[in-house]
CSV table of C-alpha atoms in Angstrom, one decimal:
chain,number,residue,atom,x,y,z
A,1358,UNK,CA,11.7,8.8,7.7
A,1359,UNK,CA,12.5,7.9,4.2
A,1360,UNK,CA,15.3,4.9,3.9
A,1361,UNK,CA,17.9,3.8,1.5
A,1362,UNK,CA,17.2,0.6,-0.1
A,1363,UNK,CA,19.6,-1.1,-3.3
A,1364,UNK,CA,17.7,-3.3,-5.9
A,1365,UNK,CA,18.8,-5.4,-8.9
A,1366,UNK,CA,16.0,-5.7,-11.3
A,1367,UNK,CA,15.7,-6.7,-15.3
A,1368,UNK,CA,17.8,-4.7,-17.9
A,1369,UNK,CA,14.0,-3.9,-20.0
A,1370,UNK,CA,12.2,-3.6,-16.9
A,1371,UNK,CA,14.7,-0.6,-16.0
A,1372,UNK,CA,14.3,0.7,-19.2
A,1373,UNK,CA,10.3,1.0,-18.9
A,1374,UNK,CA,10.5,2.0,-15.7
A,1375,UNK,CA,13.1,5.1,-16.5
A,1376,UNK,CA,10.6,5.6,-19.8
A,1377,UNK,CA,7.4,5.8,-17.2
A,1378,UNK,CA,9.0,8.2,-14.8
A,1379,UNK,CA,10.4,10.4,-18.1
A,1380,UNK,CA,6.5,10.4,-19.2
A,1381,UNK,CA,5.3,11.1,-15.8
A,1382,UNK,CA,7.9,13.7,-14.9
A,1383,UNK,CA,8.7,12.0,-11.3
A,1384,UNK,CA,12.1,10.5,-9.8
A,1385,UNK,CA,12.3,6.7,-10.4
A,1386,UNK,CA,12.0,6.1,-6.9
A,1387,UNK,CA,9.0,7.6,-6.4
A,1388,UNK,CA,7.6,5.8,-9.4
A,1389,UNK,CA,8.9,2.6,-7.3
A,1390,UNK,CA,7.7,3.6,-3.9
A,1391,UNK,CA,4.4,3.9,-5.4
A,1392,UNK,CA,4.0,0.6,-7.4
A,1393,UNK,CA,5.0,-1.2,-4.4
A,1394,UNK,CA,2.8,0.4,-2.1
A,1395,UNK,CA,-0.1,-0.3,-4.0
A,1396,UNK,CA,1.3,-3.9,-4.1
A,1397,UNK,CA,1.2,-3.8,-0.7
A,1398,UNK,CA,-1.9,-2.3,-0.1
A,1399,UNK,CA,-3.6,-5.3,-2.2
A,1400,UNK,CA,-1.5,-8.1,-1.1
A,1401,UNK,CA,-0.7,-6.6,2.7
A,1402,UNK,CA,-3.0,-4.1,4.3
A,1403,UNK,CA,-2.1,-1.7,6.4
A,1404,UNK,CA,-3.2,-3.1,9.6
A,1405,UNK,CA,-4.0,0.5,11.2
A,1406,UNK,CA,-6.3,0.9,8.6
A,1407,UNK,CA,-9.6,2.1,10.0
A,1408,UNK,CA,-13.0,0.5,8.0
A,1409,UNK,CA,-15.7,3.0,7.9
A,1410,UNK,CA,-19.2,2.9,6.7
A,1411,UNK,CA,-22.5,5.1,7.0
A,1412,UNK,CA,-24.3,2.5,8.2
A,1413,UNK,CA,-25.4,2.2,12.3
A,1414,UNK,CA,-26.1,-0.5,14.6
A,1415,UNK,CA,-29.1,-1.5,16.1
A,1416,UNK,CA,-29.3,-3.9,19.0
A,1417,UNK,CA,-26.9,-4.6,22.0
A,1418,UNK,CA,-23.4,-6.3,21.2
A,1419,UNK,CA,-20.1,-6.4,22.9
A,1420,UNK,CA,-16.6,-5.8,22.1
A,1421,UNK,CA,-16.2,-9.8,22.7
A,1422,UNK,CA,-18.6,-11.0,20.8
A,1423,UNK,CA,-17.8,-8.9,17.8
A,1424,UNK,CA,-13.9,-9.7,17.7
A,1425,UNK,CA,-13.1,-11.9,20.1
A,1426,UNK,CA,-10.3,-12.2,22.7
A,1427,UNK,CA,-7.3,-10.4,21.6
């Protein structure tokens, strides 16, 4: 569900940013939604994000010892 939001940002700041979306050929706001969701994603990740690797286990562990009591 997408949601209205109202910023006030820097007069040159919203002149690159129109300039960067121009170049891009994409709405300002999606130019936005996209810079501050990679912000996000290095400052604040997702926390339903799911770490895989191709690596296995070997050896007997539980769900305890490996993240504690939650």
């Amino acid at each position: 569900m997408r949601e209205h939001i109202s910023i006030t940002i820097e007069g040159g700041i919203a002149q690159r940013l129109r300039r960067y979306a121009r170049r891009e050929r994409r709405p300002v706001s999606q130019v936005v939604e996209m810079a501050i969701e990679k912000l996000l994603e290095q400052h604040l990740p997702a926390a339903e994000s799911i770490v895989t690797t191709r690596a296995s286990f070997e050896g007997r562990f539980s769900r305890e010892q490996t993240y504690g009591e939650r």
